Every structure is written in C-alpha cells, then in structure tokens.
Coordinates of C-alpha atoms and ligand atoms in Angstrom, one line a residue:
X24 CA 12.3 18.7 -1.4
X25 CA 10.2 15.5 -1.9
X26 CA 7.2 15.5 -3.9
X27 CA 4.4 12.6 -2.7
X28 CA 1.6 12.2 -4.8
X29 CA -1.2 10.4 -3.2
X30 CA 0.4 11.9 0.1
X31 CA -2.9 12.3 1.8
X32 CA -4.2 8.2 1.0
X33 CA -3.9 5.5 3.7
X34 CA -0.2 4.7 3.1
X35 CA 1.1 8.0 1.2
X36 CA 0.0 10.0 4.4
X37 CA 1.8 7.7 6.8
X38 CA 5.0 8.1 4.8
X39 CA 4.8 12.0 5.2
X40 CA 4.4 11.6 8.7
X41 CA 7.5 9.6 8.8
X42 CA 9.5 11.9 6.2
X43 CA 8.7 15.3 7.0
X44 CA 11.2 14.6 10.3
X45 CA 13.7 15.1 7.5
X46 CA 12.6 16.6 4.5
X47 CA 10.9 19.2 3.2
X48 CA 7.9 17.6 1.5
X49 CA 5.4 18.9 -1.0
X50 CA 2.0 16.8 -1.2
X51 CA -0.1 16.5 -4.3
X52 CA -3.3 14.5 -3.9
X53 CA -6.8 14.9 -6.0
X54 CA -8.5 13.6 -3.1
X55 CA -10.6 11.3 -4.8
X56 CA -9.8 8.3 -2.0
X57 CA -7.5 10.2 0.1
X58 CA -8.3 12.9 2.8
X59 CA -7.2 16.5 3.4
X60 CA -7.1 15.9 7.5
X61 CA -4.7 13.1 6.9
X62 CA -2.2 15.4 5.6
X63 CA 0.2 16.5 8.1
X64 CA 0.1 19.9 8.4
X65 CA 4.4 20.9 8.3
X66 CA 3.9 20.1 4.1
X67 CA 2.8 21.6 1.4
X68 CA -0.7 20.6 0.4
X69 CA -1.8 21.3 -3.6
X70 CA -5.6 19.5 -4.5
X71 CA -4.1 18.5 -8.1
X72 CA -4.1 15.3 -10.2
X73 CA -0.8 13.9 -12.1
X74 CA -3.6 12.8 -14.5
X75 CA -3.2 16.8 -15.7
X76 CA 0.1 17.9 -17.1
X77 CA -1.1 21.9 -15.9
X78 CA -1.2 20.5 -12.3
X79 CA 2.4 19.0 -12.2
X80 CA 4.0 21.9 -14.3
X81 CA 2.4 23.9 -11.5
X82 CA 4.2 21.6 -8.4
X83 CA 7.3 20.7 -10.4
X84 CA 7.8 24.7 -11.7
X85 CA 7.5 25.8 -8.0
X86 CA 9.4 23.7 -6.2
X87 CA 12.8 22.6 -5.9
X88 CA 11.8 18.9 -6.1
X89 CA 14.9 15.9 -6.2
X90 CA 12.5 12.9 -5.5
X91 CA 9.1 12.0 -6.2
X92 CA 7.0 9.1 -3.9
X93 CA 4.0 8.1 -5.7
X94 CA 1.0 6.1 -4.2
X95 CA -1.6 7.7 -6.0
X96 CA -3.3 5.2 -7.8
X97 CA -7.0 2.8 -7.6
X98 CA -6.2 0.0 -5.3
X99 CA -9.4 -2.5 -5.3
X100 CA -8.7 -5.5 -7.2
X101 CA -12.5 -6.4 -8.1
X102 CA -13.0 -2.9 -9.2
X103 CA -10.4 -2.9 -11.6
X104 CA -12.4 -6.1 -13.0
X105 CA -15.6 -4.0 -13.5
X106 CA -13.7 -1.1 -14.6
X107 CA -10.5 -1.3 -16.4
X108 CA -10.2 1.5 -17.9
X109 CA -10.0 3.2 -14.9
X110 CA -7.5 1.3 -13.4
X111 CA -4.8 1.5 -17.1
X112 CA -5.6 5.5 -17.7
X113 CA -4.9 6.3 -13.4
X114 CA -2.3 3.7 -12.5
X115 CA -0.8 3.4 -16.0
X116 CA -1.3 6.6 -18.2
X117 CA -1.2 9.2 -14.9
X118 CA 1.8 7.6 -13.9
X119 CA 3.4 8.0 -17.5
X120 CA 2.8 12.0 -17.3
X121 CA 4.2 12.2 -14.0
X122 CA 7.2 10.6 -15.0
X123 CA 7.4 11.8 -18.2
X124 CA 7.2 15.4 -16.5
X125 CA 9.5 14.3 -13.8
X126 CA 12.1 13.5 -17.0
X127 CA 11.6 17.1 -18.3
X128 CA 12.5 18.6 -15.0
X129 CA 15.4 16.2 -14.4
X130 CA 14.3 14.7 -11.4
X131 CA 15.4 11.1 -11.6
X132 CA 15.0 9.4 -7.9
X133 CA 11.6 7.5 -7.9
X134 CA 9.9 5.5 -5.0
X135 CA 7.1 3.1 -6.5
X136 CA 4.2 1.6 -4.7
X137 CA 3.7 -1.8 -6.2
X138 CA 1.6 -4.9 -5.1
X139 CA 1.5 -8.5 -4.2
X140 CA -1.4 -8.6 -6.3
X141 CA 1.5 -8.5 -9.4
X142 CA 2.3 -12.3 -8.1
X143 CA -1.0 -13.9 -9.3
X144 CA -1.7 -17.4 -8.1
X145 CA 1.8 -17.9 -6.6
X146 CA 3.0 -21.6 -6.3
X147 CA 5.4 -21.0 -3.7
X148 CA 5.1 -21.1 0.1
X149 CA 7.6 -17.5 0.7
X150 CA 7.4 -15.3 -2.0
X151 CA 10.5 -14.0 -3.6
X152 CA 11.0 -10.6 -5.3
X153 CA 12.5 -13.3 -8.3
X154 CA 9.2 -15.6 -8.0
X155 CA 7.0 -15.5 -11.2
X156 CA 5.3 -12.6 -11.7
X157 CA 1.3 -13.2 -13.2
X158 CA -1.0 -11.0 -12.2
X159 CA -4.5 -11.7 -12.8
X160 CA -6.7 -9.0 -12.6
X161 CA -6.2 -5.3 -13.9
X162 CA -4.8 -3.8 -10.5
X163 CA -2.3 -6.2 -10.5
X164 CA -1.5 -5.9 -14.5
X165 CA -1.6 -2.4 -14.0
X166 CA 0.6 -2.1 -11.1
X167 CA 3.1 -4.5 -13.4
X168 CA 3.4 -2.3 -16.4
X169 CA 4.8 0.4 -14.7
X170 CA 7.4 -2.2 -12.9
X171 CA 8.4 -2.5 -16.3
X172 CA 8.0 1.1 -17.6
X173 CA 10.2 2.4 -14.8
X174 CA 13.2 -0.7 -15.8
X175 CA 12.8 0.6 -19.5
X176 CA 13.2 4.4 -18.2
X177 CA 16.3 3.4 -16.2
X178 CA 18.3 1.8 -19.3
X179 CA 17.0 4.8 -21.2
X180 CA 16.5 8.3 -19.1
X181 CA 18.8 6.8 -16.0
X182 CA 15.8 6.8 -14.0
X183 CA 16.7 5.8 -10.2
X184 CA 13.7 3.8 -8.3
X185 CA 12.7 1.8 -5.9
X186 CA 9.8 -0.9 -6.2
X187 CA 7.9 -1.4 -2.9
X188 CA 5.7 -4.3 -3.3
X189 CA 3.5 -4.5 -0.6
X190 CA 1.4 -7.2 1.3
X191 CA -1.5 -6.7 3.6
X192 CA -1.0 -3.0 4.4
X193 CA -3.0 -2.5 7.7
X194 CA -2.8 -0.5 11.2
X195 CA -2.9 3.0 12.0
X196 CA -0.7 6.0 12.9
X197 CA 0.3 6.0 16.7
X198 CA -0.8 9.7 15.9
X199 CA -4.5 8.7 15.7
X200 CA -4.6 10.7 12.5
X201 CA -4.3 8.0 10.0
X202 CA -6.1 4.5 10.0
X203 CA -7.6 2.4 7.2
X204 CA -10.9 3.7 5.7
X205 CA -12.5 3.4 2.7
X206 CA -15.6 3.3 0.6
X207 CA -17.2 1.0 0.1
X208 CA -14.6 -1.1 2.9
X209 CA -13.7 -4.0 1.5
X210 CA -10.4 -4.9 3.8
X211 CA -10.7 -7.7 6.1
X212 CA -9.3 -5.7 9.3
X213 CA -11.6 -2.7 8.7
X214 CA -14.6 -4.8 8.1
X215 CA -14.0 -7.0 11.6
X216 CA -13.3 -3.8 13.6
X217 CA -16.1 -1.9 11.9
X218 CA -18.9 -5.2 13.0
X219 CA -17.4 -5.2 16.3
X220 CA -18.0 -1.3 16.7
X221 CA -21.8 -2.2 15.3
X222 CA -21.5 -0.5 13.0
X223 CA -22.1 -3.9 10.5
X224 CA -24.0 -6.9 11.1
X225 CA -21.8 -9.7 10.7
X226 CA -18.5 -11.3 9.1
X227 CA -18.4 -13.2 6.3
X228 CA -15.6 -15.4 5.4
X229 CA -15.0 -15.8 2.3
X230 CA -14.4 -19.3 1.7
X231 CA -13.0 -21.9 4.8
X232 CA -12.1 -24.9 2.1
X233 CA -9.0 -23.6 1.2
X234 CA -5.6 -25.6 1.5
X235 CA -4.7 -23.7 4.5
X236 CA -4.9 -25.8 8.0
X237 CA -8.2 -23.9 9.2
X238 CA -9.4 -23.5 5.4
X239 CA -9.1 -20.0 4.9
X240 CA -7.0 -17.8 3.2
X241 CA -3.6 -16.9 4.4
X242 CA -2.1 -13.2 3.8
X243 CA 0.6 -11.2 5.4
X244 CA -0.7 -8.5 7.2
X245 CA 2.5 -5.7 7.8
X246 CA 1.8 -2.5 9.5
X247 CA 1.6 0.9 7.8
X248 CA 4.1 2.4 9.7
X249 CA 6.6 -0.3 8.8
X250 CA 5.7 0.2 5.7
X251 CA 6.6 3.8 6.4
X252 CA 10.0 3.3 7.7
X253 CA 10.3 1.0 4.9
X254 CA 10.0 4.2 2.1
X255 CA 12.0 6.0 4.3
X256 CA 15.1 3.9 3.9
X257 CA 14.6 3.2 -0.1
X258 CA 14.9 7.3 -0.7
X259 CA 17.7 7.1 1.3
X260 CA 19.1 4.5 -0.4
X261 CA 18.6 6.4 -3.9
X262 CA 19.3 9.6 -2.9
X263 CA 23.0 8.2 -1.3
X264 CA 23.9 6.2 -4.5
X265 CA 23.7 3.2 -2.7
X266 CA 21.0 2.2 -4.9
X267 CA 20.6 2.9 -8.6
X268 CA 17.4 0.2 -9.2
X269 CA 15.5 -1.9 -6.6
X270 CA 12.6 -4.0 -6.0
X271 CA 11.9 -5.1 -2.7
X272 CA 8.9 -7.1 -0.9
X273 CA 7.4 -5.4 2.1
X274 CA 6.0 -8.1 4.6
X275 CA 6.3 -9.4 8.0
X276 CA 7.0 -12.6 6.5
X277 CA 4.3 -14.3 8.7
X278 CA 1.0 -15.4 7.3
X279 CA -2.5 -15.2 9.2
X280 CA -5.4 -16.9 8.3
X281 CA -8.5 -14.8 8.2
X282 CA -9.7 -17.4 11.2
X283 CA -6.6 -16.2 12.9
X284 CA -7.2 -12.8 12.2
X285 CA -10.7 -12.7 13.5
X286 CA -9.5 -14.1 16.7
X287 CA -6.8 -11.4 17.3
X288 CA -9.7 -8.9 16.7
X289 CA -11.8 -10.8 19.5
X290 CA -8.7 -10.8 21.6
X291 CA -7.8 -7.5 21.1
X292 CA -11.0 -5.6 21.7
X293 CA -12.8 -8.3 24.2
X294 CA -15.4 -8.3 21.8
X295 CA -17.2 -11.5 20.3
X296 CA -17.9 -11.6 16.7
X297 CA -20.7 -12.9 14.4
X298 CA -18.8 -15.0 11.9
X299 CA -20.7 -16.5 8.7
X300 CA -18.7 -18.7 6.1
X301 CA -19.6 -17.4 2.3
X302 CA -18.4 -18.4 -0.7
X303 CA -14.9 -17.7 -1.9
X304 CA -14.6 -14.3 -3.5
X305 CA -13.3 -14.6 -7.3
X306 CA -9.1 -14.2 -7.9
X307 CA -8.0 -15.0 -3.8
X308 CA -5.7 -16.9 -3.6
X309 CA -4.8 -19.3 -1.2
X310 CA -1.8 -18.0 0.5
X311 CA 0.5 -14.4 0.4
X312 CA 3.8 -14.7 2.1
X313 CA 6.3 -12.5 1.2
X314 CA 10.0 -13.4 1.8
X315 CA 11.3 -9.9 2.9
X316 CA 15.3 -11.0 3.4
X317 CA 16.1 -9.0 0.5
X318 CA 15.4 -5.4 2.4
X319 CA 16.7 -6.5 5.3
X320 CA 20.0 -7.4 3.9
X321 CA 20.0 -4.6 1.5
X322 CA 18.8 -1.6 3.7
X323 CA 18.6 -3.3 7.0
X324 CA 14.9 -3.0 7.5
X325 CA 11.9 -6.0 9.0
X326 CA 9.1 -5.1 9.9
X327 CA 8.9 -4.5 13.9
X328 CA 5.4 -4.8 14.7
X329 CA 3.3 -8.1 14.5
X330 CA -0.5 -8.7 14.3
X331 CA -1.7 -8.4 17.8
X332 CA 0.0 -4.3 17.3
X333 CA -2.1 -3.6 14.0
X334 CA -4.8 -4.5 15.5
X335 CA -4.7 -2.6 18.9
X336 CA -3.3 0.6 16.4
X337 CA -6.3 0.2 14.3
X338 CA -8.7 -0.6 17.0
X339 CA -7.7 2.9 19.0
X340 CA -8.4 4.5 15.4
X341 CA -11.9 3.2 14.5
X342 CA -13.1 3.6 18.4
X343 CA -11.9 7.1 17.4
X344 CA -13.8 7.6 14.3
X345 CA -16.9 6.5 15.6
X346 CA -17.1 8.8 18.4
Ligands
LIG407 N1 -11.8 -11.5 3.6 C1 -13.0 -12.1 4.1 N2 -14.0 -11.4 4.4 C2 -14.1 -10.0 4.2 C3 -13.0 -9.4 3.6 C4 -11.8 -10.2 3.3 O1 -13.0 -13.3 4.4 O2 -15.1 -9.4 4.4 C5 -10.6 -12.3 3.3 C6 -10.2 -12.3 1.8 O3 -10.8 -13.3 1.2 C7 -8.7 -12.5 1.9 C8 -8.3 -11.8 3.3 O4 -9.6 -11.7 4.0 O5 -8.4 -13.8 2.0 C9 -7.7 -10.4 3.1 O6 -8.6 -9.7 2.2 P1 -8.4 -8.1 2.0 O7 -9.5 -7.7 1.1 O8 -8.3 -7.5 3.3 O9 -7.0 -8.0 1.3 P2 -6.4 -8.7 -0.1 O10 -5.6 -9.9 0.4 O11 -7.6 -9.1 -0.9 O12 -5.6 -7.7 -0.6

C-alpha cells in the first residue's frame, strides 16, 4: 500500500490518478490548499495533517503501508518571505514527524517533492542535479533541508528515496478532474487562462529587460502528468532495488519565455490578450532550464508532452471550472 500525503494538491492528486492503476493507495491530506473532489475515488481518503503525530499513528497503525509519496507542503516562494515560520514548521518540522514516524513503523521507501527554487540564481544555461545548490528564499531553503535530512537518514536509518526536483509544473488531468488552482493564483499559466476567460483584467509581465532575447524570464514549463509518470517510475525504482538514493530533475528541458508563453495561450484558445509590462517581481531569476538526462538514462523517462499540450489540457480545465 502507498501512503501520499498531500494526495489531494495539484501534483499529489495527479500522481494517485496515475498510481492507483497499480497500487493500493491511502491518501492523507489536511486540505488546507488541496481539494477533496480531486481525490480519486478507488483510495482511501483520511482529512489528517503529518504536522500531528495522532493523525499518522492513526494511517500508519491501520494500514499496511511500504512507501510513502509526500507533496504536502506550502509552495509560494514570496509567501515563505512574509512568513517563514510557516514554511520551516510545514515543510521542515511536518516532514520530520512523518519521517520520523515512518522510521518507527519501518517503512523505509520515500518519494520527495523538491524544487528548482533550491538552485537560486543559477549561472548555468541547463541545469544539472550536480549544479550549485543556493536557494534564496525560505521555500527553496526549506525544500533543501530536507534534501539533506533524507541523505543524513539514509547513512543512518537506511532510508530509500527519491528526490524529484521539479520545474514549472503546469497542465491538467486528461480526466478534467485536476488542473492548476490556487488562492490567491499567482502562476503565470493560470493567471493568462484565467484573463482570457474574463475572469481578470489584464496580464502583467513582470519585467521584459531581462537577458533573455525577448527580455523576459525563461522557465521550463513540464506537464503534471509527466510529472506523474515521472513518480511512478522512482517508486518503482525503490521498491525493485534498483535504486537505494536518487535525485533527479523533472523538466522538459526546453525553456519559454513568459512572451512565448502568452502567445501559446493566444494560439491555443483564439483569444487576444491584454498584456502590461510591470516591474520585475523580487528573487526571479532569469532563466530555469533543467537538464533532465539523468532520469532518462536512469529510469528511462522525458517528458512527452510540450507547451502547446499544457496549454490546451489546462485550457479544457479552466473553460470547465468557470461553467
Ligand atoms: N509571471 C509574470 N506574470 C504573472 C505571473 C508570473 O510575468 O502574473 C512570470 C514570472 O516572473 C516568471 C514566470 O512568469 O518569470 C513563471 O512564474 P510562475 O509564478 O508561474 O512560476 P515560478 O517560475 O515563479 O515558479
């Protein structure tokens, strides 16, 4: 049985679409950003928070559970400036009880969500699981110490994990169940689609003198169900010995400017958008490209699906949701 906290979040709920094919899965989720309806219904749903020791002794007491996916965790970089705290007692000290409960119950095969926001300012054009790591802001720092908890509990406890640092996660489910929402909506793909619905006035850019070739910022934009296959295939590889630790990017190794991005959307949807150039936001930096060669050699997965598919997936969704 696998155990996903945060199972019913943007990512964690695409990943138990994708795993309960296979596996009997348990979800725990508080439901603080994450939504019941997202949760696909062949699980196991328990409202709980890995925050309270009573609410994992409940899950990991009553189930028979060998691995444990975890993407339950605060995710907005300029929130984590406002409020730290927040950010080091759920991503850090939550985490520590789940693990430290996970040790108790000798379940030792762990899949991580991590970030590209653990890379900083990078100086390099592809990013490299081996490129520096400097995080600058608590999300990132956050997401970092437990990189390094979980290498400390493998020399110790024998801890098995896998690291999944992700890019831009965007997209939705093909099952029109799952998209990208949150609140407030600070992603750039949301926040297009959501204007061109009219459901927001305009776009701002944030920034258009960057040292990019249109000026704007560069990120790698990789679709949630790639990410999804993605998880799939590190369990497997922890679960079949093939891997005892691992840390792997998760990109399409392509970058798109926000300009480019904006265009897809107008593509895409046949709409025409308002477009207003702001100032840069604090902390972006120019470019995010992951090198993702390291999966693909290792487990033999890429990412299938390019922009122009994110888009239409998330497009369906929102037209969807605003019905
Ligand atoms: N962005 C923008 N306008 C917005 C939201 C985002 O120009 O309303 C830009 C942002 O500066 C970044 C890119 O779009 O360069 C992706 O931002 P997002 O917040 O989606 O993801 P991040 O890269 O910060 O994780």
């Amino acid at each position: 049985m696998i155990l996903v906290v945060g199972g019913a979040g943007y990512i964690g709920s695409r990943v138990v679409e994708v795993l309960v094919k296979k596996n009997e899965v348990v979800v725990l989720d508080n439901l603080s950003t994450g939504f019941e309806n997202a949760v696909d219904p062949q699980t196991i749903f328990i409202k709980g928070d890995i925050g309270n020791e009573g609410d994992l002794e409940a899950v990991f007491s009553n189930y028979p559970i060998h691995a444990v996916m975890h993407f339950a965790a605060n995710s907005l970089v300029g929130e984590s400036v406002a409020n730290p705290l927040k950010y080091y007692e759920n991503n850090v000290s939550a985490t520590l009880k789940l693990l430290k409960v996970m040790l108790k119950y000798s379940v030792k095969n762990f899949i991580f969500s991590s970030t590209a926001a653990i890379y900083g300012f990078p100086d390099v054009n592809m990013i490299h699981e081996e490129s520096k790591v400097e995080p600058i802001n608590p999300y990132g720092r956050s997401k970092l110490m437990v990189e390094n908890i979980l290498a400390d509990f493998a020399s110790a406890y024998d801890l098995r994990y896998v690291v999944l640092r992700y890019f831009n996660a965007a997209g939705a489910s093909e099952s029109g169940r799952i998209g990208e929402m949150h609140d407030p909506e600070t992603h750039l793909i949301p926040i297009i689609l959501q204007h061109l619905l009219g459901q927001r006035e305009q776009i701002s850019v944030f920034g258009d003198d960057y040292d990019t070739p249109d000026g704007t910022c560069i990120r790698d934009y990789i679709h949630v169900t790639d990410l999804a296959y993605a998880h799939a295939a590190a369990l497997n590889s922890l679960l079949t010995g093939q891997n005892k630790t691992a840390t792997y990017n998760l990109g399409n190794g392509l970058g798109y400017s926000v300009k480019e991005v904006i265009d897809t959307c107008e593509k895409v949807t046949g709409r025409k958008a308002k477009v207003v150039i702001t100032d840069r936001r604090a902390g972006d930096p120019a470019r995010l490209v992951a090198s993702s060669e390291k999966i693909r050699v290792a487990l033999g997965w890429k990412a299938e699906r390019n922009l122009e598919q994110i888009v239409s997936s998330a497009w369906k969704w929102h037209k969807k949701t605003d019905e």
